[in-house]
Short mmCIF file of N, CA and C in Angstrom, two decimals:
data_model
loop_
_atom_site.label_atom_id
_atom_site.label_comp_id
_atom_site.label_asym_id
_atom_site.label_seq_id
_atom_site.Cartn_x
_atom_site.Cartn_y
_atom_site.Cartn_z
N UNK A 1 22.39 11.57 12.88
CA UNK A 1 21.53 11.46 13.02
C UNK A 1 21.14 10.25 13.90
N UNK A 2 20.20 10.07 14.81
CA UNK A 2 20.17 8.91 15.47
C UNK A 2 19.04 8.01 15.10
N UNK A 3 19.54 6.75 15.57
CA UNK A 3 18.45 5.74 14.94
C UNK A 3 17.36 5.81 15.21
N UNK A 4 16.14 5.33 14.87
CA UNK A 4 15.14 5.25 14.50
C UNK A 4 14.59 4.19 15.48
N UNK A 5 13.68 4.25 16.68
CA UNK A 5 13.36 3.07 17.49
C UNK A 5 11.84 2.43 17.28
N UNK A 6 11.51 3.30 15.77
CA UNK A 6 10.03 2.81 15.18
C UNK A 6 9.93 2.53 13.38
N UNK A 7 9.37 1.36 13.14
CA UNK A 7 9.41 1.53 12.00
C UNK A 7 8.09 0.56 11.62
N UNK A 8 7.36 1.50 10.81
CA UNK A 8 5.65 0.76 10.57
C UNK A 8 5.61 0.16 8.95
N UNK A 9 5.19 -0.88 8.89
CA UNK A 9 4.94 -1.79 7.75
C UNK A 9 3.63 -1.70 7.63
N UNK A 10 2.85 -1.31 6.87
CA UNK A 10 1.10 -1.54 6.22
C UNK A 10 1.01 -1.81 4.96
N UNK A 11 0.31 -2.83 5.01
CA UNK A 11 -0.14 -3.67 3.98
C UNK A 11 -1.14 -4.83 3.67
N UNK A 12 -2.39 -4.63 3.27
CA UNK A 12 -3.07 -5.57 3.32
C UNK A 12 -3.04 -6.78 2.84
N UNK A 13 -1.53 -7.09 2.19
CA UNK A 13 -1.34 -8.50 1.73
C UNK A 13 -0.81 -9.16 2.68
N UNK A 14 -0.53 -8.19 3.63
CA UNK A 14 -0.12 -9.52 5.07
C UNK A 14 -1.56 -10.39 5.51
N UNK A 15 -2.48 -9.67 5.49
CA UNK A 15 -3.61 -10.69 6.25
C UNK A 15 -4.04 -11.18 4.80
N UNK A 16 -4.77 -10.85 3.47
CA UNK A 16 -4.91 -11.65 2.73
C UNK A 16 -4.22 -12.62 1.99
N UNK A 17 -2.77 -12.60 2.03
CA UNK A 17 -1.89 -13.31 1.55
C UNK A 17 -1.14 -14.62 2.31
N UNK A 18 -0.58 -14.05 3.18
CA UNK A 18 0.02 -14.88 4.63
C UNK A 18 -1.36 -15.71 5.27
N UNK A 19 -1.56 -16.39 4.87
CA UNK A 19 -2.64 -17.06 5.47
C UNK A 19 -2.45 -18.18 6.48
N UNK A 20 -1.69 -18.98 5.75
CA UNK A 20 -0.89 -20.56 6.48
C UNK A 20 0.24 -20.22 7.40
N UNK A 21 0.05 -20.38 8.27
CA UNK A 21 1.41 -20.74 9.59
C UNK A 21 2.83 -20.54 9.03
N UNK A 22 3.32 -21.15 8.17
CA UNK A 22 4.78 -21.28 7.57
C UNK A 22 4.95 -20.01 6.95
N UNK A 23 3.78 -19.36 6.50
CA UNK A 23 4.21 -18.11 5.86
C UNK A 23 4.15 -16.94 6.54
N UNK A 24 3.12 -17.13 7.85
CA UNK A 24 3.48 -15.83 8.96
C UNK A 24 4.89 -16.38 9.44
N UNK A 25 5.07 -17.38 9.74
CA UNK A 25 6.41 -17.94 10.33
C UNK A 25 7.58 -17.03 9.76
N UNK A 26 7.31 -16.92 8.54
CA UNK A 26 8.48 -16.69 7.65
C UNK A 26 8.70 -15.48 7.82
N UNK A 27 7.65 -14.17 7.66
CA UNK A 27 7.23 -13.06 8.07
C UNK A 27 8.19 -12.58 9.50
N UNK A 28 7.56 -13.56 10.44
CA UNK A 28 8.47 -13.61 11.53
C UNK A 28 9.70 -13.57 11.62
N UNK A 29 10.63 -14.41 11.05
CA UNK A 29 11.84 -14.92 11.01
C UNK A 29 12.14 -13.69 10.44
N UNK A 30 11.70 -13.14 9.17
CA UNK A 30 12.20 -12.00 8.75
C UNK A 30 12.57 -11.08 9.28
N UNK A 31 11.56 -10.68 10.04
CA UNK A 31 11.40 -9.33 11.08
C UNK A 31 12.54 -9.26 12.45
N UNK A 32 12.93 -10.63 12.77
CA UNK A 32 13.54 -10.90 13.76
C UNK A 32 15.03 -10.38 13.60
N UNK A 33 15.16 -10.60 12.35
CA UNK A 33 16.56 -10.47 11.49
C UNK A 33 16.75 -8.82 11.31
N UNK A 34 15.79 -8.20 11.71
CA UNK A 34 16.29 -6.57 11.88
C UNK A 34 15.80 -5.60 13.05
N UNK A 35 14.98 -6.63 13.71
CA UNK A 35 14.59 -5.91 14.97
C UNK A 35 14.59 -6.93 16.42
N UNK A 36 14.97 -5.94 17.31
CA UNK A 36 15.03 -7.03 18.68
C UNK A 36 13.48 -7.16 19.29
N UNK A 37 12.45 -6.41 19.04
CA UNK A 37 11.28 -6.50 19.82
C UNK A 37 10.37 -5.89 18.59
N UNK A 38 9.22 -6.49 18.41
CA UNK A 38 8.43 -6.20 17.45
C UNK A 38 6.79 -6.20 17.80
N UNK A 39 5.82 -5.51 17.02
CA UNK A 39 4.62 -6.15 17.30
C UNK A 39 3.82 -6.19 16.14
N UNK A 40 2.97 -6.97 16.18
CA UNK A 40 2.35 -7.05 14.47
C UNK A 40 0.76 -7.08 14.60
N UNK A 41 -0.08 -5.83 14.53
CA UNK A 41 -1.08 -5.05 14.81
C UNK A 41 -2.13 -5.45 13.50
N UNK A 42 -3.03 -6.14 13.28
CA UNK A 42 -3.77 -6.08 12.54
C UNK A 42 -5.34 -5.54 12.61
N UNK A 43 -5.35 -4.72 11.75
CA UNK A 43 -6.61 -3.69 11.67
C UNK A 43 -7.60 -4.16 10.71
N UNK A 44 -8.69 -4.66 11.24
CA UNK A 44 -9.76 -5.30 10.66
C UNK A 44 -11.02 -4.04 10.18
N UNK A 45 -11.08 -4.12 8.84
CA UNK A 45 -12.58 -3.28 8.34
C UNK A 45 -13.43 -4.39 8.73
N UNK A 46 -14.80 -3.46 9.20
CA UNK A 46 -16.20 -4.69 8.85
C UNK A 46 -16.41 -4.93 7.47
N UNK A 47 -16.74 -6.20 7.88
CA UNK A 47 -17.16 -7.15 6.54
C UNK A 47 -17.48 -6.61 5.55
N UNK A 48 -18.37 -5.53 5.95
CA UNK A 48 -19.52 -5.15 4.79
C UNK A 48 -18.42 -4.37 4.13
N UNK A 49 -17.89 -3.20 4.68
CA UNK A 49 -16.93 -2.64 3.85
C UNK A 49 -15.99 -3.23 3.24
N UNK A 50 -15.48 -4.55 3.63
CA UNK A 50 -14.34 -5.06 2.69
C UNK A 50 -15.22 -5.59 1.30
N UNK A 51 -16.58 -6.16 1.88
CA UNK A 51 -17.07 -6.40 0.65
C UNK A 51 -17.26 -4.96 -0.39
N UNK A 52 -18.11 -4.34 0.09
CA UNK A 52 -17.81 -2.76 -0.78
C UNK A 52 -16.86 -2.65 -1.81
N UNK A 53 -15.88 -2.36 -1.33
CA UNK A 53 -14.55 -2.23 -1.70
C UNK A 53 -14.29 -3.43 -2.64
N UNK A 54 -14.10 -4.55 -2.13
CA UNK A 54 -14.15 -6.04 -2.71
C UNK A 54 -14.77 -5.41 -4.52
N UNK A 55 -16.12 -5.35 -4.28
CA UNK A 55 -17.35 -5.50 -5.52
C UNK A 55 -16.83 -3.95 -6.37
N UNK A 56 -16.02 -2.95 -5.45
CA UNK A 56 -15.74 -1.80 -6.60
C UNK A 56 -14.95 -1.95 -7.22
N UNK A 57 -14.19 -2.74 -6.73
CA UNK A 57 -12.47 -3.13 -7.34
C UNK A 57 -12.71 -3.97 -8.70
N UNK A 58 -13.78 -4.94 -8.55
CA UNK A 58 -14.02 -6.05 -9.52
C UNK A 58 -14.51 -4.81 -10.76
N UNK A 59 -15.46 -4.30 -10.44
CA UNK A 59 -16.39 -3.33 -11.09
C UNK A 59 -15.56 -2.06 -12.03
N UNK A 60 -14.41 -1.71 -11.28
CA UNK A 60 -13.76 -0.89 -11.93
C UNK A 60 -12.95 -1.64 -13.07
N UNK A 61 -12.59 -2.80 -12.85
CA UNK A 61 -11.66 -3.73 -13.80
C UNK A 61 -12.61 -4.36 -14.85
N UNK A 62 -13.94 -3.96 -14.98
CA UNK A 62 -14.43 -4.80 -16.07
C UNK A 62 -15.58 -5.86 -15.38
N UNK A 63 -15.13 -6.15 -14.10
CA UNK A 63 -15.78 -7.33 -14.20
C UNK A 63 -17.36 -7.03 -13.93
N UNK A 64 -18.17 -8.25 -13.44
CA UNK A 64 -19.32 -8.36 -12.63
C UNK A 64 -19.20 -8.88 -11.35
N UNK A 65 -19.93 -8.04 -10.29
CA UNK A 65 -19.82 -8.19 -9.16
C UNK A 65 -21.73 -8.63 -9.17
N UNK A 66 -22.17 -9.83 -8.90
CA UNK A 66 -23.38 -10.09 -8.95
C UNK A 66 -24.05 -11.09 -7.68
N UNK A 67 -24.88 -11.65 -7.74
CA UNK A 67 -25.47 -12.46 -6.62
C UNK A 67 -24.44 -13.37 -6.23
N UNK A 68 -24.16 -14.17 -7.31
CA UNK A 68 -23.21 -15.59 -6.92
C UNK A 68 -22.37 -15.14 -6.58
N UNK A 69 -21.50 -14.07 -6.88
CA UNK A 69 -20.30 -13.87 -6.03
C UNK A 69 -20.73 -13.12 -4.91
N UNK A 70 -21.49 -12.80 -4.50
CA UNK A 70 -21.68 -12.10 -3.17
C UNK A 70 -21.72 -13.46 -2.41
N UNK A 71 -22.47 -14.15 -2.40
CA UNK A 71 -22.88 -15.29 -1.70
C UNK A 71 -21.98 -16.58 -1.58
N UNK A 72 -20.67 -16.38 -2.67
CA UNK A 72 -19.73 -17.03 -2.81
C UNK A 72 -18.30 -16.59 -1.55
N UNK A 73 -18.72 -15.52 -1.30
CA UNK A 73 -17.98 -14.77 0.00
C UNK A 73 -18.51 -15.21 1.12
N UNK A 74 -19.61 -15.63 1.48
CA UNK A 74 -20.17 -16.13 2.58
C UNK A 74 -19.50 -16.94 3.43
N UNK A 75 -18.44 -17.66 2.71
CA UNK A 75 -17.86 -19.02 3.69
C UNK A 75 -16.18 -18.88 3.05
N UNK A 76 -15.93 -17.57 2.64
CA UNK A 76 -14.32 -16.81 2.30
C UNK A 76 -13.92 -16.74 3.53
N UNK A 77 -12.61 -17.67 3.57
CA UNK A 77 -11.62 -17.57 4.55
C UNK A 77 -11.35 -15.87 5.18
N UNK A 78 -11.26 -15.55 3.94
CA UNK A 78 -10.66 -14.08 4.31
C UNK A 78 -11.64 -13.16 5.42
N UNK A 79 -12.85 -13.45 5.20
CA UNK A 79 -13.98 -12.77 6.04
C UNK A 79 -14.44 -13.61 7.61
N UNK A 80 -13.66 -14.55 7.74
CA UNK A 80 -14.45 -15.37 9.03
C UNK A 80 -12.73 -14.75 9.76
N UNK A 81 -12.82 -13.72 10.38
CA UNK A 81 -11.82 -13.11 11.13
C UNK A 81 -11.33 -13.78 12.52
N UNK A 82 -12.20 -14.43 12.73
CA UNK A 82 -11.39 -15.39 14.17
C UNK A 82 -10.67 -16.60 13.71
N UNK A 83 -11.30 -16.97 12.64
CA UNK A 83 -10.07 -18.46 12.09
C UNK A 83 -8.84 -17.93 11.67
N UNK A 84 -9.38 -16.82 11.10
CA UNK A 84 -7.68 -16.20 10.30
C UNK A 84 -6.69 -15.63 10.93
N UNK A 85 -7.46 -14.56 12.18
CA UNK A 85 -6.55 -14.37 13.23
C UNK A 85 -5.63 -15.01 13.98
N UNK A 86 -6.34 -16.49 14.16
CA UNK A 86 -6.07 -17.51 15.19
C UNK A 86 -4.79 -18.19 14.68
N UNK A 87 -4.29 -17.64 13.52
CA UNK A 87 -2.87 -18.09 13.00
C UNK A 87 -1.77 -17.02 13.35
N UNK A 88 -2.49 -15.57 13.22
CA UNK A 88 -1.49 -14.62 13.56
C UNK A 88 -1.40 -14.49 14.97
N UNK A 89 -2.08 -14.88 15.74
CA UNK A 89 -1.84 -14.80 17.35
C UNK A 89 -0.77 -16.30 17.61
N UNK A 90 -0.68 -16.90 17.03
CA UNK A 90 0.25 -18.03 16.91
C UNK A 90 1.47 -17.46 17.38
#
């Protein structure tokens, strides 16, 4: 069997949880151990879809998604796509 030249790793956690440059560099160092060349592709869903999914998850788990919680998302770094992507671009 010939070795594969493509590996796809998909996870929302990369974007949501690797938010500091040191964490992103650690992922890069890890991938460099296994691949000579790789790309990181970030697929961002529209913010309204993200909020809808977030609200649904909270409600399914017995929580309350109210106006205060919605307003708290206004300044959430997770939804500030330009700022969040700048770390990944570096």
